[in-house]
XYZ file of C-alpha atoms in Angstrom:
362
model
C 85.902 111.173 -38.990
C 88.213 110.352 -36.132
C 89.759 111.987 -33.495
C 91.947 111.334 -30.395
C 90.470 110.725 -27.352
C 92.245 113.056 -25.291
C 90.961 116.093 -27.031
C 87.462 117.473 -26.144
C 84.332 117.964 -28.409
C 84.463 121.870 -28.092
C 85.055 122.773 -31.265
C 84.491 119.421 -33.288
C 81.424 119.307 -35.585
C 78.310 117.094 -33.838
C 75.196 115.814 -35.233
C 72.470 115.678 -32.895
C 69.061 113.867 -33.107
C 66.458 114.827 -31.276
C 63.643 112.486 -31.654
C 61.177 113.800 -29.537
C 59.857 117.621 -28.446
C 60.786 116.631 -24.744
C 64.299 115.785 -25.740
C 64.741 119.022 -28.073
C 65.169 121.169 -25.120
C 68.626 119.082 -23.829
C 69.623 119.044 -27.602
C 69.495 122.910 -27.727
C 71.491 122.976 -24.264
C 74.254 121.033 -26.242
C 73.980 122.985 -29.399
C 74.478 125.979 -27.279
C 78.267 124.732 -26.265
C 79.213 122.603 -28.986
C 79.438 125.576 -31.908
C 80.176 123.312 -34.922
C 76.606 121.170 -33.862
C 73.874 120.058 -36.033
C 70.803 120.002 -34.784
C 67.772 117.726 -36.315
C 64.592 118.326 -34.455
C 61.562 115.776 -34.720
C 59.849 117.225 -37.528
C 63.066 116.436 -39.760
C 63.694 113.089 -38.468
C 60.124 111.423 -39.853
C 59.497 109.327 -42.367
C 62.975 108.022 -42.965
C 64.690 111.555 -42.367
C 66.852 110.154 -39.443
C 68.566 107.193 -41.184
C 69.285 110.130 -44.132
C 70.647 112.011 -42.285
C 72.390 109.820 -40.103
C 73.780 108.301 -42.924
C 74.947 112.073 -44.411
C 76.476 112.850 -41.430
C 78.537 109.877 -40.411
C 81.237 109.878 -42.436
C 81.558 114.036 -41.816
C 81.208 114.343 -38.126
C 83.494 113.864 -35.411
C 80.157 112.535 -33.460
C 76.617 112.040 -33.202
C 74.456 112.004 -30.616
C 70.945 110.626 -30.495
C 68.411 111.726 -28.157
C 66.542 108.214 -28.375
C 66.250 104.744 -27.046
C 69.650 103.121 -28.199
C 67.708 100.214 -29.743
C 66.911 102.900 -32.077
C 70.537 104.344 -32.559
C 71.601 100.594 -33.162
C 69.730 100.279 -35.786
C 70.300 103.674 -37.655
C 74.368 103.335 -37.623
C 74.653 99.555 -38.014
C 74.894 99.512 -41.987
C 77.004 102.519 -41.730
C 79.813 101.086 -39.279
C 83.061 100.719 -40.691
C 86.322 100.743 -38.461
C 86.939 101.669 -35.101
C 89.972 104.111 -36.090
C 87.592 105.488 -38.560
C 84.145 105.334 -37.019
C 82.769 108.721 -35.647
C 82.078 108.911 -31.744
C 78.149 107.758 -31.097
C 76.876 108.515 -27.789
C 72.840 107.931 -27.111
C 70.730 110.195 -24.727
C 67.446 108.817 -23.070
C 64.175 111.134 -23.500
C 64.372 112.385 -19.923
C 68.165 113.090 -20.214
C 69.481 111.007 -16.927
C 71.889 108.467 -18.975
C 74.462 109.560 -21.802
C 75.843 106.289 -23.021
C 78.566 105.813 -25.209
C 77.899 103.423 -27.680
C 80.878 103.806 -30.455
C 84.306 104.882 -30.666
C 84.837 104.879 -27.273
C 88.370 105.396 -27.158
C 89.675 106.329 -30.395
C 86.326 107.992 -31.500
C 86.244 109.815 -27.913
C 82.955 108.274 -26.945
C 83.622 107.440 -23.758
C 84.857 111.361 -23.109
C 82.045 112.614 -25.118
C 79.606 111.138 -22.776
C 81.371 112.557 -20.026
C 81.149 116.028 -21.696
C 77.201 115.661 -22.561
C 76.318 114.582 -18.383
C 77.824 117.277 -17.513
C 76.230 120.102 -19.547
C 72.668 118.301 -19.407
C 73.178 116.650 -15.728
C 73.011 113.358 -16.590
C 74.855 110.154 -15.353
C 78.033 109.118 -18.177
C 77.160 105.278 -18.938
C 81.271 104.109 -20.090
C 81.376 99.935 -20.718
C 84.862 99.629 -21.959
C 86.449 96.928 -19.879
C 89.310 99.205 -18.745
C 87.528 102.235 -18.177
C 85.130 100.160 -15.803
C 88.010 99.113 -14.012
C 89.288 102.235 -13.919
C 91.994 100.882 -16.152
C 94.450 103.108 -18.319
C 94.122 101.429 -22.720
C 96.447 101.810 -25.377
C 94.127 104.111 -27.058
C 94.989 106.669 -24.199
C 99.147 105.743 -24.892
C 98.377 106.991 -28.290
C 96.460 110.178 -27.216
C 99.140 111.248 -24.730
C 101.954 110.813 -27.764
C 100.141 112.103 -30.445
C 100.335 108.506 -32.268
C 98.497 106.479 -34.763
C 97.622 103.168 -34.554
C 99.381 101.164 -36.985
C 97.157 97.575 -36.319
C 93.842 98.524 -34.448
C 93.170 94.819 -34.538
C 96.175 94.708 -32.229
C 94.700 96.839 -29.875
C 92.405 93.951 -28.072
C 96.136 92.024 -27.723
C 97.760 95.178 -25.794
C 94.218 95.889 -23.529
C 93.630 92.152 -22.917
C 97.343 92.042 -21.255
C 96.325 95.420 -19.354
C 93.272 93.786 -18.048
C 95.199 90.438 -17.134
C 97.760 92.337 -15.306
C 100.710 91.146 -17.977
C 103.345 93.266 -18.455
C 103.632 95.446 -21.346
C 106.902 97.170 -22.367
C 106.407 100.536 -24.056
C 109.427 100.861 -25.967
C 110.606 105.027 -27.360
C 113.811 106.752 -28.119
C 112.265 109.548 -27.326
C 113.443 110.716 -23.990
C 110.654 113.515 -23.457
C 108.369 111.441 -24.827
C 108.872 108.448 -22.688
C 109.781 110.738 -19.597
C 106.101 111.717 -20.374
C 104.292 108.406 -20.547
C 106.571 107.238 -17.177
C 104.691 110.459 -15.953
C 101.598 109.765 -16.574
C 101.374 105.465 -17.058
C 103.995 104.573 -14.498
C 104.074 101.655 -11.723
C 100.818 102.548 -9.184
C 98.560 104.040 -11.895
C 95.510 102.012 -12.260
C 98.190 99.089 -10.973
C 99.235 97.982 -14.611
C 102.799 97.162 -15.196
C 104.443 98.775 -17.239
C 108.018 98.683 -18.317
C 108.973 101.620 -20.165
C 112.535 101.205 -22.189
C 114.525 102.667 -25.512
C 114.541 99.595 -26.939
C 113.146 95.830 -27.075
C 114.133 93.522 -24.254
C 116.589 90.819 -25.343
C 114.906 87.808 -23.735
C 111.160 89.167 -22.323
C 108.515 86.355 -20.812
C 105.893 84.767 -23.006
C 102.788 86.616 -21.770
C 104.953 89.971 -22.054
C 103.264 92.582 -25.272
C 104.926 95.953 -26.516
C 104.021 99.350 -27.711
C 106.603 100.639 -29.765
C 106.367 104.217 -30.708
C 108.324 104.936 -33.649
C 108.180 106.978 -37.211
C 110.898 104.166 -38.531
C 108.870 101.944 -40.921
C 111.775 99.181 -40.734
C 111.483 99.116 -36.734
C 113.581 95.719 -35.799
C 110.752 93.208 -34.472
C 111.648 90.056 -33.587
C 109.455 87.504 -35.886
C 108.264 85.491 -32.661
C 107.393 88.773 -30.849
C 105.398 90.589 -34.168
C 101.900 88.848 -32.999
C 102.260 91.062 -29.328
C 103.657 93.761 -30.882
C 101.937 97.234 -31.431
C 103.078 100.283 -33.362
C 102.689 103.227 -32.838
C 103.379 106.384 -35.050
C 103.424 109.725 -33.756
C 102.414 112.693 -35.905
C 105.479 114.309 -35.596
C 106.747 115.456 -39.866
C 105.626 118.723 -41.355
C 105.617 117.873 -45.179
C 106.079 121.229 -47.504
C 104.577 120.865 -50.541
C 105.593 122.823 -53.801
C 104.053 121.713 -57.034
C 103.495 122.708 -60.775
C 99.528 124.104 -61.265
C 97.154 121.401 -61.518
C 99.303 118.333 -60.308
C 96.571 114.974 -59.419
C 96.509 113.231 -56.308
C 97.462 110.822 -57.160
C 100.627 112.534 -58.511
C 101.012 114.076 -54.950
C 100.063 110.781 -53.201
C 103.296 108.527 -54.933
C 105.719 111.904 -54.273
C 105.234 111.680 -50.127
C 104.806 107.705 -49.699
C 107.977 107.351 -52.410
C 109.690 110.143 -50.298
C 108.784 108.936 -46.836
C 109.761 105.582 -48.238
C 113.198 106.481 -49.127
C 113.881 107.358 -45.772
C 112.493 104.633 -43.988
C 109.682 106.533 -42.529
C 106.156 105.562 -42.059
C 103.607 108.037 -43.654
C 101.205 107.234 -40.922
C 103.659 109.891 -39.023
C 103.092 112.694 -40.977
C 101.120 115.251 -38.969
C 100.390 117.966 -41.035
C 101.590 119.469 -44.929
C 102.609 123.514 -45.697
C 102.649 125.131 -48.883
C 101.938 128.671 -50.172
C 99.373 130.526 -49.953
C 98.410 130.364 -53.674
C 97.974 127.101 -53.239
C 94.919 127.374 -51.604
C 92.903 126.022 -54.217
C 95.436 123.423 -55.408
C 92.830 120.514 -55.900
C 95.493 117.632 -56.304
C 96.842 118.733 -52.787
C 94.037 119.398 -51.183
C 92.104 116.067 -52.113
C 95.453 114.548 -50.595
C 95.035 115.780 -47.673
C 91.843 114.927 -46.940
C 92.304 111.623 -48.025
C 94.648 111.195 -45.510
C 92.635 113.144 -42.842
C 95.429 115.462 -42.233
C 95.509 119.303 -42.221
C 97.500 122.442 -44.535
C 98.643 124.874 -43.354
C 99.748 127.776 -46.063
C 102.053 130.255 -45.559
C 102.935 133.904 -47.541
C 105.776 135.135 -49.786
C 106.786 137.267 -46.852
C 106.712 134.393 -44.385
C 108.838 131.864 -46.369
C 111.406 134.128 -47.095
C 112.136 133.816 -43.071
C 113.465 130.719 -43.498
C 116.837 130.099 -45.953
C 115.698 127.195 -47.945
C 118.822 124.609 -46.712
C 119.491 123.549 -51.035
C 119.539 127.292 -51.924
C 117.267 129.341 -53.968
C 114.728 127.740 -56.526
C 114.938 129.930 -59.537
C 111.513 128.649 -60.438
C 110.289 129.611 -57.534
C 111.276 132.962 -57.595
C 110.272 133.548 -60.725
C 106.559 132.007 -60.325
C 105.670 132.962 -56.648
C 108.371 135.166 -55.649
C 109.312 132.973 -52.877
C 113.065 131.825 -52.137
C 111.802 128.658 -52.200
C 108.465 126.717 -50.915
C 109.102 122.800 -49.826
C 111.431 123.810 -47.368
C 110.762 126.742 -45.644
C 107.066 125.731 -45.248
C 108.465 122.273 -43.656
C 110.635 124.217 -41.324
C 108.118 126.825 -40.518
C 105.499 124.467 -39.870
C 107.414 122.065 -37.898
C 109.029 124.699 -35.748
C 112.281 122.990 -36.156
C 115.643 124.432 -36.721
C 116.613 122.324 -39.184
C 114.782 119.641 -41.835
C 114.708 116.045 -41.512
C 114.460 115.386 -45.015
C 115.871 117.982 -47.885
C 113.652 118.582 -50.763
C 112.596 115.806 -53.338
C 112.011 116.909 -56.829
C 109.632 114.780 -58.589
C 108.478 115.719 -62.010
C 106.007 118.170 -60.664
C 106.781 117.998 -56.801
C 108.558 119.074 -54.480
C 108.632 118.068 -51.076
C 110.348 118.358 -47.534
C 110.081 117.478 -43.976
C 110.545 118.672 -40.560
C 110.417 116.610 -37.020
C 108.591 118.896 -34.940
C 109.287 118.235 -31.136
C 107.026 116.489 -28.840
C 105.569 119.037 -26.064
C-alpha cells in the first residue's frame, strides 16, 4: 500500500517483526503508539514464519518494520518488491534499538519519515540515504505531498531529483494560484538553494538542462515533443466521483463508466481523489472492488443528506422511487467535494451513473 510522505504513520496499519526477546520490548513501545500495528514476536517468526508473514503483510500494510539485522530484511522483501509508488514503507531496527534505517519507500512510501517517527519514540538515531535528504535537499516526491498529487511517470522522478541535485533549474508549472502560491511558500529561491521557477504555464524557449513539474488534472496537457523526456506530471487528487448504480453492477462495468467519463472530459483518472454514493451501497461489491483497485476511498452518504443538495439535471424518478433520494451521482459529488457547483454533470451509462466535483486545494 502507498501513502504520501507528508502524512505520519499514526493511524496507518504497521507490521512489526521482532526477531529477538531483547528487541520485543522496543516493538511493544511502537505498538503502543502506532494503533493499527501488528506485532510478530520471535516465537511466530521461526521456521519460515517471518518470510509468511512478511509476504502476507506487504501488499496490506502501509509499512513494516523489522527489528533485525537489515541483511536479514533484504532478504525477506526482495522477491516481494514491486514499484516504488506501490511498495510499502520498510524501515529496519538493530537489536539494541540505536539505528532506525529506512530501507524502502523512502519518499513516496514515507520511509524516510517513518524512521524519523520510530527514533523518536524508541530513542534511536534516524539512518535517511536518499541523496537529497542527505543534502538536506527538497525531491519531487515532497512537490507531490505538499499538492496532494500523483505521480504520473515514477521513472521520471530520478530525471526531476537528478536536476535538483545538479543545481538545474526546474520550472514547476500550475494554474492553480493557491496551489502554486503554496509551493512558492514552501519550495521558493533560498530553500535548500534549488532553483526553482514556478509559472502558469511552460516557458516558450527554456535552456537544455532546464526539467518541469507540471501539475495538472488535464490528460491532454500541451508538452512540447522535445521537452516530454524532462517533463513530469503531476495529478492532484482533487474530483469527488458520485456513484449511482443498478444492484449488482461488475467492476469492471464501474471501471469503463469513470475512465470513459473522465475521458470525455479530458481528465486524467489518476486525479480522482475519492467516490460518494448512498448509504445502501455499502455492500455494492462492483463499487467497492473499484475502489480498492484504485486505492482510493467511499465515502456514503444518507437519504436525508443528499436531499441537501438539488441535483443540478433535476430529479431522478428512479431514484426516488428506489432509494428515496432526489437523486445520488450528484449530490454525493457535490457533498463530497465541498464544492458549490459540479465539474462534470451526471453520465448515464447502462447501469451508471456518475458525477464530479473539483474540491479546492487547502
Amino acid at each position: 500500500m502507498q501513502m504520501e510522505s507528508s502524512k505520519t504513520f499514526k493511524d496507518k496499519k504497521i507490521a512489526l517483526f521482532a526477531l529477538t526477546p531483547n528487541s520485543l520490548a522496543y516493538a511493544k513501545k511502537l505498538k503502543a503508539c502506532f494503533k493499527n500495528a501488528l506485532l510478530y514476536p520471535p516465537d511466530k517468526l521461526k521456521s519460515g514464519g517471518l518470510r509468511l508473514l512478511a509476504k502476507k503483510t506487504f501488499k496490506n500494510c502501509d509499512a513494516l518494520i523489522f527489528f533485525s539485522a537489515t541483511g536479514i530484511a533484504v532478504r525477506v522483501v526482495a522477491p516481494l518488491l514491486g514499484a516504488k509508488n506501490i511498495d510499502p514503507a520498510v524501515v529496519v531496527v538493530d537489536d539494541l534499538a540505536r539505528f532506525a534505517i529506512s530501507l524502502v519507500s523512502g519518499h513516496l512510501g514515507g520511509a524516510n519519515a517513518l524512521a524519523g517517527e520510530v527514533a523518536a519514540i524508541i530513542g534511536a538515531v534516524p539512518v535517511i540515504t536518499t541523496a537529497t535528504d542527505s543534502r538536506f535537499l527538497p525531491c519531487v516526491e515532497e512537490i507531490a505531498a505538499k499538492t496532494s498529487s500523483v505521480i504520473e511517470d515514477v521513472k521520471k522522478i530520478k530525471v526531476i531529483n537528478s536536476a535538483i541535485l545538479n543545481g538545474s533549474a526546474i520550472f514547476i508549472i500550475d494554474r492553480n494560484r493557491k496551489r502554486l502560491s503554496a509551493l512558492k511558500k514552501t519550495f521558493g529561491v533560498g530553500k535548500g538553494k534549488v532553483l526553482f521557477h514556478f509559472a502558469k504555464k511552460l516557458p516558450a524557449r527554456p535552456s537544455d538542462s532546464a526539467v518541469f513539474v507540471v501539475i495538472t488534472s488535464s490528460a491532454d496537457y500541451p508538452v512540447q515533443r522535445t521537452l516530454k523526456t524532462r517533463t513530469l506530471m503531476l495529478r492532484p487528487r482533487e474530483f469527488s466521483v458520485g456513484i449511482g448504480c443498478k444492484k449488482g453492477v461488475s467492476v469492471k462495468e464501474v471501471e469503463k463508466a469513470v475512465k470513459a467519463a473522465f475521458r470525455v472530459h479530458g481528465l486524467s483518472t489518476l486525479s480522482i481523489r475519492n467516490f460518494a454514493t448512498i448509504d445502501i451501497k455499502k455492500t455494492e461489491q462492483g463499487i467497492l472492488d473499484y475502489a480498492t483497485k484504485a486505492r482510493l476511498s467511499i465515502e456514503f452518504y444518507g437519504v436525508a443528506e443528499l436531499n441537501t443538495k438539488k441535483p443540478p439535471s433535476g430529479v431522478s424518478q428512479a431514484a426516488l422511487k428506489n432509494t428515496g433520494a432526489f437523486a445520488v451521482a450528484e449530490p454525493s459529488a457535490l457533498l463530497s467535494s465541498g464544492a458549490k457547483r459540479l465539474w462534470f454533470k451526471k453520465i448515464r451509462t447502462r447501469n451508471i451513473t456518475l458525477a464530479a466535483a473539483k474540491a479546492s486545494f487547502r
